[in-house]
Amino acid sequence: MTPITEVEGRRVALSNLEKVLYPESGFTKGELLHYYATTATALLPHLRDRAVSFLRYPDGPDGQHFFTKNVPPGTPDWVTTAEVPRSSADSPARMVVVQDLPSLVWAANLVTEFHTHQWLVRSPEEADRLVFDLDPGPPANVVHCCEVALWLRERLAADGIEAYPKTAGSKGLHLLAAVRGSSSERTSEYAKALAVEAERAMPRLVVHRMTKSLRPGKVFVDWSQNAARKTTATPYTLRARRAPLVSAPVTWEEVADCRSPGHLEFRADDVAPRLQDHGDLLAPLLDPGSAAPLP
């Protein structure tokens, strides 16, 4: 029988709690649910009011992966959903919006990565986030991403924009900034211009185009994540990788001091101590007063 738990007055069905999702470490589905429940105070503000795409991996990282964008069958009626615009030729999609702890636990039971847009469901025409996804092409690694991130930090600061780093939870690094007053199209244009500028400044290290033949040994500065239809891994989400790695916020000191990939690799059990020591390093992104206009 599927166990039922009560979360803030909502009944949530849980399943297969002993199932090992990450064979390398023996990390189970029950531990995944515990991770999300205990990290909710930091995670939920980054999910709230944003449509969520789920990258589901119910049989672990070695099993099938599939994106779920529309509201999944069987979604409880107390889970918030919203109509989300797509292209002008398509009707709106209806997607989940994770607003509270019961919804988070329900979604976590699906075994998922959480991915969110760079805009809020109440104002899809305005981007409130700027994102750069720094993706290293082997033999480049996250150490090289850190070098690029530091350059981008200074360049953004010159335009009055403060950037905050987090690990991708795989092999790269993400930079996020709070912005205001621009569309996703304008934000994408600005991000692309900075990616091109970074390539000109560091031609041996940076590429701004996705073309695979250009990427070995370089860091791809992916500016395209700013498109309205795109989503990026939400802060604190677990990733479907070989181990229960987390897309974890990091300090700029950690970025500057990174000398090997392992220095910026964080697992589920690393997050609680980091939150105790640092709080949510991305909390400034949630303050509307910190949002900067694009130049």
PDB file of N, CA, C and O in Angstrom, residues 130-137 144-153 155-156 172-175 188 190-203 205-211 214-215 218-226 230:
ATOM      1  N   LEU A 130      18.398  37.363 -15.328  1.00  0.00           N
ATOM      2  CA  LEU A 130      19.399  37.212 -16.375  1.00  0.00           C
ATOM      3  C   LEU A 130      20.228  35.998 -16.005  1.00  0.00           C
ATOM      4  O   LEU A 130      20.616  35.848 -14.835  1.00  0.00           O
ATOM      5  N   VAL A 131      20.478  35.112 -16.954  1.00  0.00           N
ATOM      6  CA  VAL A 131      21.220  33.900 -16.638  1.00  0.00           C
ATOM      7  C   VAL A 131      22.273  33.626 -17.705  1.00  0.00           C
ATOM      8  O   VAL A 131      22.046  33.859 -18.898  1.00  0.00           O
ATOM      9  N   PHE A 132      23.435  33.172 -17.248  1.00  0.00           N
ATOM     10  CA  PHE A 132      24.471  32.627 -18.116  1.00  0.00           C
ATOM     11  C   PHE A 132      24.762  31.207 -17.649  1.00  0.00           C
ATOM     12  O   PHE A 132      25.024  30.978 -16.461  1.00  0.00           O
ATOM     13  N   ASP A 133      24.717  30.268 -18.582  1.00  0.00           N
ATOM     14  CA  ASP A 133      25.047  28.875 -18.301  1.00  0.00           C
ATOM     15  C   ASP A 133      26.435  28.629 -18.877  1.00  0.00           C
ATOM     16  O   ASP A 133      26.620  28.617 -20.104  1.00  0.00           O
ATOM     17  N   LEU A 134      27.419  28.453 -18.003  1.00  0.00           N
ATOM     18  CA  LEU A 134      28.803  28.253 -18.428  1.00  0.00           C
ATOM     19  C   LEU A 134      29.066  26.758 -18.503  1.00  0.00           C
ATOM     20  O   LEU A 134      29.116  26.068 -17.484  1.00  0.00           O
ATOM     21  N   ASP A 135      29.240  26.262 -19.729  1.00  0.00           N
ATOM     22  CA  ASP A 135      29.306  24.826 -19.985  1.00  0.00           C
ATOM     23  C   ASP A 135      30.671  24.479 -20.575  1.00  0.00           C
ATOM     24  O   ASP A 135      30.965  24.851 -21.715  1.00  0.00           O
ATOM     25  N   PRO A 136      31.513  23.762 -19.815  1.00  0.00           N
ATOM     26  CA  PRO A 136      32.861  23.473 -20.304  1.00  0.00           C
ATOM     27  C   PRO A 136      32.891  22.299 -21.281  1.00  0.00           C
ATOM     28  O   PRO A 136      32.243  21.278 -21.064  1.00  0.00           O
ATOM     29  N   GLY A 137      33.653  22.459 -22.358  1.00  0.00           N
ATOM     30  CA  GLY A 137      33.890  21.357 -23.287  1.00  0.00           C
ATOM     31  C   GLY A 137      35.197  20.679 -22.930  1.00  0.00           C
ATOM     32  O   GLY A 137      36.251  21.324 -22.936  1.00  0.00           O
ATOM     33  N   HIS A 144      37.866  26.317 -15.338  1.00  0.00           N
ATOM     34  CA  HIS A 144      37.869  27.285 -16.436  1.00  0.00           C
ATOM     35  C   HIS A 144      36.573  28.108 -16.441  1.00  0.00           C
ATOM     36  O   HIS A 144      36.595  29.298 -16.756  1.00  0.00           O
ATOM     37  N   CYS A 145      35.477  27.477 -16.071  1.00  0.00           N
ATOM     38  CA  CYS A 145      34.216  28.216 -15.946  1.00  0.00           C
ATOM     39  C   CYS A 145      34.346  29.336 -14.918  1.00  0.00           C
ATOM     40  O   CYS A 145      33.787  30.430 -15.098  1.00  0.00           O
ATOM     41  N   CYS A 146      35.066  29.061 -13.838  1.00  0.00           N
ATOM     42  CA  CYS A 146      35.242  30.078 -12.793  1.00  0.00           C
ATOM     43  C   CYS A 146      35.989  31.290 -13.328  1.00  0.00           C
ATOM     44  O   CYS A 146      35.666  32.433 -12.984  1.00  0.00           O
ATOM     45  N   GLU A 147      36.984  31.050 -14.164  1.00  0.00           N
ATOM     46  CA  GLU A 147      37.732  32.159 -14.753  1.00  0.00           C
ATOM     47  C   GLU A 147      36.810  33.037 -15.599  1.00  0.00           C
ATOM     48  O   GLU A 147      36.850  34.269 -15.525  1.00  0.00           O
ATOM     49  N   VAL A 148      35.955  32.397 -16.377  1.00  0.00           N
ATOM     50  CA  VAL A 148      35.005  33.141 -17.207  1.00  0.00           C
ATOM     51  C   VAL A 148      33.976  33.848 -16.333  1.00  0.00           C
ATOM     52  O   VAL A 148      33.598  34.999 -16.597  1.00  0.00           O
ATOM     53  N   ALA A 149      33.527  33.182 -15.288  1.00  0.00           N
ATOM     54  CA  ALA A 149      32.530  33.773 -14.384  1.00  0.00           C
ATOM     55  C   ALA A 149      33.060  35.055 -13.749  1.00  0.00           C
ATOM     56  O   ALA A 149      32.318  36.043 -13.608  1.00  0.00           O
ATOM     57  N   LEU A 150      34.312  35.058 -13.356  1.00  0.00           N
ATOM     58  CA  LEU A 150      34.889  36.243 -12.730  1.00  0.00           C
ATOM     59  C   LEU A 150      34.948  37.405 -13.718  1.00  0.00           C
ATOM     60  O   LEU A 150      34.713  38.564 -13.350  1.00  0.00           O
ATOM     61  N   TRP A 151      35.260  37.091 -14.973  1.00  0.00           N
ATOM     62  CA  TRP A 151      35.255  38.143 -15.999  1.00  0.00           C
ATOM     63  C   TRP A 151      33.851  38.688 -16.182  1.00  0.00           C
ATOM     64  O   TRP A 151      33.643  39.915 -16.238  1.00  0.00           O
ATOM     65  N   LEU A 152      32.869  37.797 -16.288  1.00  0.00           N
ATOM     66  CA  LEU A 152      31.487  38.230 -16.475  1.00  0.00           C
ATOM     67  C   LEU A 152      30.993  39.040 -15.277  1.00  0.00           C
ATOM     68  O   LEU A 152      30.231  39.999 -15.447  1.00  0.00           O
ATOM     69  N   ARG A 153      31.416  38.645 -14.085  1.00  0.00           N
ATOM     70  CA  ARG A 153      30.999  39.401 -12.896  1.00  0.00           C
ATOM     71  C   ARG A 153      31.433  40.857 -13.007  1.00  0.00           C
ATOM     72  O   ARG A 153      30.634  41.774 -12.751  1.00  0.00           O
ATOM     73  N   ARG A 155      32.256  42.484 -15.724  1.00  0.00           N
ATOM     74  CA  ARG A 155      31.617  43.146 -16.870  1.00  0.00           C
ATOM     75  C   ARG A 155      30.183  43.540 -16.531  1.00  0.00           C
ATOM     76  O   ARG A 155      29.715  44.641 -16.893  1.00  0.00           O
ATOM     77  N   LEU A 156      29.462  42.667 -15.865  1.00  0.00           N
ATOM     78  CA  LEU A 156      28.098  42.988 -15.453  1.00  0.00           C
ATOM     79  C   LEU A 156      28.083  44.134 -14.450  1.00  0.00           C
ATOM     80  O   LEU A 156      27.220  45.022 -14.508  1.00  0.00           O
ATOM     81  N   GLY A 172      29.312  22.367 -14.893  1.00  0.00           N
ATOM     82  CA  GLY A 172      29.530  23.773 -15.165  1.00  0.00           C
ATOM     83  C   GLY A 172      29.107  24.695 -14.046  1.00  0.00           C
ATOM     84  O   GLY A 172      29.032  24.308 -12.871  1.00  0.00           O
ATOM     85  N   LEU A 173      28.806  25.923 -14.424  1.00  0.00           N
ATOM     86  CA  LEU A 173      28.495  26.973 -13.465  1.00  0.00           C
ATOM     87  C   LEU A 173      27.399  27.845 -14.073  1.00  0.00           C
ATOM     88  O   LEU A 173      27.348  28.041 -15.289  1.00  0.00           O
ATOM     89  N   HIS A 174      26.504  28.347 -13.222  1.00  0.00           N
ATOM     90  CA  HIS A 174      25.464  29.285 -13.644  1.00  0.00           C
ATOM     91  C   HIS A 174      25.693  30.630 -12.960  1.00  0.00           C
ATOM     92  O   HIS A 174      26.047  30.670 -11.781  1.00  0.00           O
ATOM     93  N   LEU A 175      25.456  31.699 -13.699  1.00  0.00           N
ATOM     94  CA  LEU A 175      25.431  33.046 -13.117  1.00  0.00           C
ATOM     95  C   LEU A 175      24.016  33.587 -13.257  1.00  0.00           C
ATOM     96  O   LEU A 175      23.412  33.520 -14.332  1.00  0.00           O
ATOM     97  N   SER A 188      17.872  38.507 -23.781  1.00  0.00           N
ATOM     98  CA  SER A 188      18.675  37.579 -24.585  1.00  0.00           C
ATOM     99  C   SER A 188      19.687  38.328 -25.441  1.00  0.00           C
ATOM    100  O   SER A 188      20.844  37.903 -25.569  1.00  0.00           O
ATOM    101  N   TYR A 190      21.030  41.241 -24.843  1.00  0.00           N
ATOM    102  CA  TYR A 190      22.081  41.748 -23.959  1.00  0.00           C
ATOM    103  C   TYR A 190      23.032  40.627 -23.562  1.00  0.00           C
ATOM    104  O   TYR A 190      24.264  40.792 -23.610  1.00  0.00           O
ATOM    105  N   ALA A 191      22.486  39.466 -23.178  1.00  0.00           N
ATOM    106  CA  ALA A 191      23.327  38.339 -22.768  1.00  0.00           C
ATOM    107  C   ALA A 191      24.214  37.872 -23.913  1.00  0.00           C
ATOM    108  O   ALA A 191      25.399  37.549 -23.714  1.00  0.00           O
ATOM    109  N   LYS A 192      23.658  37.829 -25.115  1.00  0.00           N
ATOM    110  CA  LYS A 192      24.462  37.416 -26.269  1.00  0.00           C
ATOM    111  C   LYS A 192      25.601  38.396 -26.515  1.00  0.00           C
ATOM    112  O   LYS A 192      26.743  37.980 -26.792  1.00  0.00           O
ATOM    113  N   ALA A 193      25.318  39.676 -26.402  1.00  0.00           N
ATOM    114  CA  ALA A 193      26.362  40.682 -26.617  1.00  0.00           C
ATOM    115  C   ALA A 193      27.507  40.498 -25.636  1.00  0.00           C
ATOM    116  O   ALA A 193      28.689  40.611 -26.002  1.00  0.00           O
ATOM    117  N   LEU A 194      27.187  40.183 -24.371  1.00  0.00           N
ATOM    118  CA  LEU A 194      28.244  39.960 -23.382  1.00  0.00           C
ATOM    119  C   LEU A 194      28.996  38.664 -23.655  1.00  0.00           C
ATOM    120  O   LEU A 194      30.218  38.592 -23.435  1.00  0.00           O
ATOM    121  N   ALA A 195      28.300  37.636 -24.141  1.00  0.00           N
ATOM    122  CA  ALA A 195      28.972  36.384 -24.484  1.00  0.00           C
ATOM    123  C   ALA A 195      29.952  36.605 -25.634  1.00  0.00           C
ATOM    124  O   ALA A 195      31.080  36.078 -25.619  1.00  0.00           O
ATOM    125  N   VAL A 196      29.540  37.373 -26.634  1.00  0.00           N
ATOM    126  CA  VAL A 196      30.429  37.701 -27.747  1.00  0.00           C
ATOM    127  C   VAL A 196      31.633  38.502 -27.248  1.00  0.00           C
ATOM    128  O   VAL A 196      32.786  38.255 -27.645  1.00  0.00           O
ATOM    129  N   GLU A 197      31.374  39.443 -26.361  1.00  0.00           N
ATOM    130  CA  GLU A 197      32.453  40.255 -25.789  1.00  0.00           C
ATOM    131  C   GLU A 197      33.428  39.392 -24.996  1.00  0.00           C
ATOM    132  O   GLU A 197      34.649  39.582 -25.060  1.00  0.00           O
ATOM    133  N   ALA A 198      32.905  38.424 -24.256  1.00  0.00           N
ATOM    134  CA  ALA A 198      33.767  37.513 -23.497  1.00  0.00           C
ATOM    135  C   ALA A 198      34.645  36.689 -24.431  1.00  0.00           C
ATOM    136  O   ALA A 198      35.829  36.457 -24.155  1.00  0.00           O
ATOM    137  N   GLU A 199      34.085  36.251 -25.554  1.00  0.00           N
ATOM    138  CA  GLU A 199      34.876  35.474 -26.519  1.00  0.00           C
ATOM    139  C   GLU A 199      35.994  36.317 -27.113  1.00  0.00           C
ATOM    140  O   GLU A 199      37.112  35.837 -27.311  1.00  0.00           O
ATOM    141  N   ARG A 200      35.698  37.581 -27.383  1.00  0.00           N
ATOM    142  CA  ARG A 200      36.738  38.464 -27.920  1.00  0.00           C
ATOM    143  C   ARG A 200      37.829  38.727 -26.894  1.00  0.00           C
ATOM    144  O   ARG A 200      39.011  38.829 -27.234  1.00  0.00           O
ATOM    145  N   ALA A 201      37.443  38.829 -25.624  1.00  0.00           N
ATOM    146  CA  ALA A 201      38.418  39.094 -24.567  1.00  0.00           C
ATOM    147  C   ALA A 201      39.251  37.859 -24.239  1.00  0.00           C
ATOM    148  O   ALA A 201      40.421  37.981 -23.864  1.00  0.00           O
ATOM    149  N   MET A 202      38.650  36.658 -24.377  1.00  0.00           N
ATOM    150  CA  MET A 202      39.332  35.407 -24.019  1.00  0.00           C
ATOM    151  C   MET A 202      39.129  34.381 -25.132  1.00  0.00           C
ATOM    152  O   MET A 202      38.486  33.342 -24.938  1.00  0.00           O
ATOM    153  N   PRO A 203      39.672  34.641 -26.310  1.00  0.00           N
ATOM    154  CA  PRO A 203      39.378  33.776 -27.469  1.00  0.00           C
ATOM    155  C   PRO A 203      39.860  32.341 -27.311  1.00  0.00           C
ATOM    156  O   PRO A 203      39.310  31.438 -27.957  1.00  0.00           O
ATOM    157  N   LEU A 205      39.661  30.657 -24.595  1.00  0.00           N
ATOM    158  CA  LEU A 205      38.927  30.030 -23.504  1.00  0.00           C
ATOM    159  C   LEU A 205      37.418  30.005 -23.723  1.00  0.00           C
ATOM    160  O   LEU A 205      36.739  29.080 -23.251  1.00  0.00           O
ATOM    161  N   VAL A 206      36.873  30.988 -24.448  1.00  0.00           N
ATOM    162  CA  VAL A 206      35.425  31.180 -24.500  1.00  0.00           C
ATOM    163  C   VAL A 206      34.901  30.999 -25.926  1.00  0.00           C
ATOM    164  O   VAL A 206      35.546  31.408 -26.899  1.00  0.00           O
ATOM    165  N   VAL A 207      33.720  30.401 -26.024  1.00  0.00           N
ATOM    166  CA  VAL A 207      32.971  30.367 -27.282  1.00  0.00           C
ATOM    167  C   VAL A 207      31.525  30.740 -26.963  1.00  0.00           C
ATOM    168  O   VAL A 207      31.000  30.377 -25.913  1.00  0.00           O
ATOM    169  N   HIS A 208      30.907  31.509 -27.860  1.00  0.00           N
ATOM    170  CA  HIS A 208      29.529  31.931 -27.594  1.00  0.00           C
ATOM    171  C   HIS A 208      28.522  31.184 -28.457  1.00  0.00           C
ATOM    172  O   HIS A 208      27.320  31.357 -28.292  1.00  0.00           O
ATOM    173  N   ARG A 209      29.033  30.343 -29.373  1.00  0.00           N
ATOM    174  CA  ARG A 209      28.143  29.564 -30.236  1.00  0.00           C
ATOM    175  C   ARG A 209      28.082  28.118 -29.764  1.00  0.00           C
ATOM    176  O   ARG A 209      29.056  27.577 -29.241  1.00  0.00           O
ATOM    177  N   MET A 210      26.929  27.482 -29.995  1.00  0.00           N
ATOM    178  CA  MET A 210      26.689  26.134 -29.501  1.00  0.00           C
ATOM    179  C   MET A 210      27.345  25.060 -30.363  1.00  0.00           C
ATOM    180  O   MET A 210      27.428  23.898 -29.965  1.00  0.00           O
ATOM    181  N   THR A 211      27.865  25.415 -31.516  1.00  0.00           N
ATOM    182  CA  THR A 211      28.433  24.457 -32.456  1.00  0.00           C
ATOM    183  C   THR A 211      29.439  23.542 -31.759  1.00  0.00           C
ATOM    184  O   THR A 211      30.436  24.011 -31.192  1.00  0.00           O
ATOM    185  N   LEU A 214      33.303  23.654 -32.119  1.00  0.00           N
ATOM    186  CA  LEU A 214      34.017  24.811 -31.574  1.00  0.00           C
ATOM    187  C   LEU A 214      34.288  24.692 -30.085  1.00  0.00           C
ATOM    188  O   LEU A 214      35.057  25.480 -29.537  1.00  0.00           O
ATOM    189  N   ARG A 215      33.678  23.710 -29.420  1.00  0.00           N
ATOM    190  CA  ARG A 215      33.620  23.725 -27.965  1.00  0.00           C
ATOM    191  C   ARG A 215      34.698  22.939 -27.224  1.00  0.00           C
ATOM    192  O   ARG A 215      34.927  23.213 -26.039  1.00  0.00           O
ATOM    193  N   LYS A 218      37.021  24.593 -24.441  1.00  0.00           N
ATOM    194  CA  LYS A 218      36.558  25.956 -24.208  1.00  0.00           C
ATOM    195  C   LYS A 218      35.297  25.953 -23.341  1.00  0.00           C
ATOM    196  O   LYS A 218      34.648  24.930 -23.164  1.00  0.00           O
ATOM    197  N   VAL A 219      34.966  27.106 -22.833  1.00  0.00           N
ATOM    198  CA  VAL A 219      33.743  27.286 -22.057  1.00  0.00           C
ATOM    199  C   VAL A 219      32.696  27.929 -22.960  1.00  0.00           C
ATOM    200  O   VAL A 219      32.904  29.030 -23.474  1.00  0.00           O
ATOM    201  N   PHE A 220      31.606  27.224 -23.165  1.00  0.00           N
ATOM    202  CA  PHE A 220      30.485  27.773 -23.920  1.00  0.00           C
ATOM    203  C   PHE A 220      29.670  28.659 -23.002  1.00  0.00           C
ATOM    204  O   PHE A 220      29.118  28.199 -21.998  1.00  0.00           O
ATOM    205  N   VAL A 221      29.603  29.946 -23.317  1.00  0.00           N
ATOM    206  CA  VAL A 221      28.782  30.880 -22.556  1.00  0.00           C
ATOM    207  C   VAL A 221      27.388  30.866 -23.187  1.00  0.00           C
ATOM    208  O   VAL A 221      27.136  31.539 -24.192  1.00  0.00           O
ATOM    209  N   ASP A 222      26.521  30.067 -22.609  1.00  0.00           N
ATOM    210  CA  ASP A 222      25.182  29.889 -23.166  1.00  0.00           C
ATOM    211  C   ASP A 222      24.288  31.033 -22.704  1.00  0.00           C
ATOM    212  O   ASP A 222      23.829  31.066 -21.569  1.00  0.00           O
ATOM    213  N   TRP A 223      24.049  31.953 -23.612  1.00  0.00           N
ATOM    214  CA  TRP A 223      23.194  33.117 -23.355  1.00  0.00           C
ATOM    215  C   TRP A 223      21.738  32.818 -23.703  1.00  0.00           C
ATOM    216  O   TRP A 223      20.836  33.561 -23.307  1.00  0.00           O
ATOM    217  N   SER A 224      21.508  31.721 -24.439  1.00  0.00           N
ATOM    218  CA  SER A 224      20.175  31.445 -24.976  1.00  0.00           C
ATOM    219  C   SER A 224      19.175  31.029 -23.909  1.00  0.00           C
ATOM    220  O   SER A 224      17.970  30.986 -24.174  1.00  0.00           O
ATOM    221  N   GLN A 225      19.640  30.709 -22.691  1.00  0.00           N
ATOM    222  CA  GLN A 225      18.726  30.343 -21.615  1.00  0.00           C
ATOM    223  C   GLN A 225      17.794  31.490 -21.223  1.00  0.00           C
ATOM    224  O   GLN A 225      16.827  31.289 -20.488  1.00  0.00           O
ATOM    225  N   ASN A 226      18.072  32.680 -21.723  1.00  0.00           N
ATOM    226  CA  ASN A 226      17.218  33.832 -21.421  1.00  0.00           C
ATOM    227  C   ASN A 226      15.976  33.906 -22.304  1.00  0.00           C
ATOM    228  O   ASN A 226      15.104  34.739 -22.060  1.00  0.00           O
ATOM    229  N   LYS A 230      12.693  29.048 -22.578  1.00  0.00           N
ATOM    230  CA  LYS A 230      13.724  28.221 -21.969  1.00  0.00           C
ATOM    231  C   LYS A 230      13.591  28.198 -20.449  1.00  0.00           C
ATOM    232  O   LYS A 230      13.115  29.154 -19.831  1.00  0.00           O
TER     233      LYS A 230
END
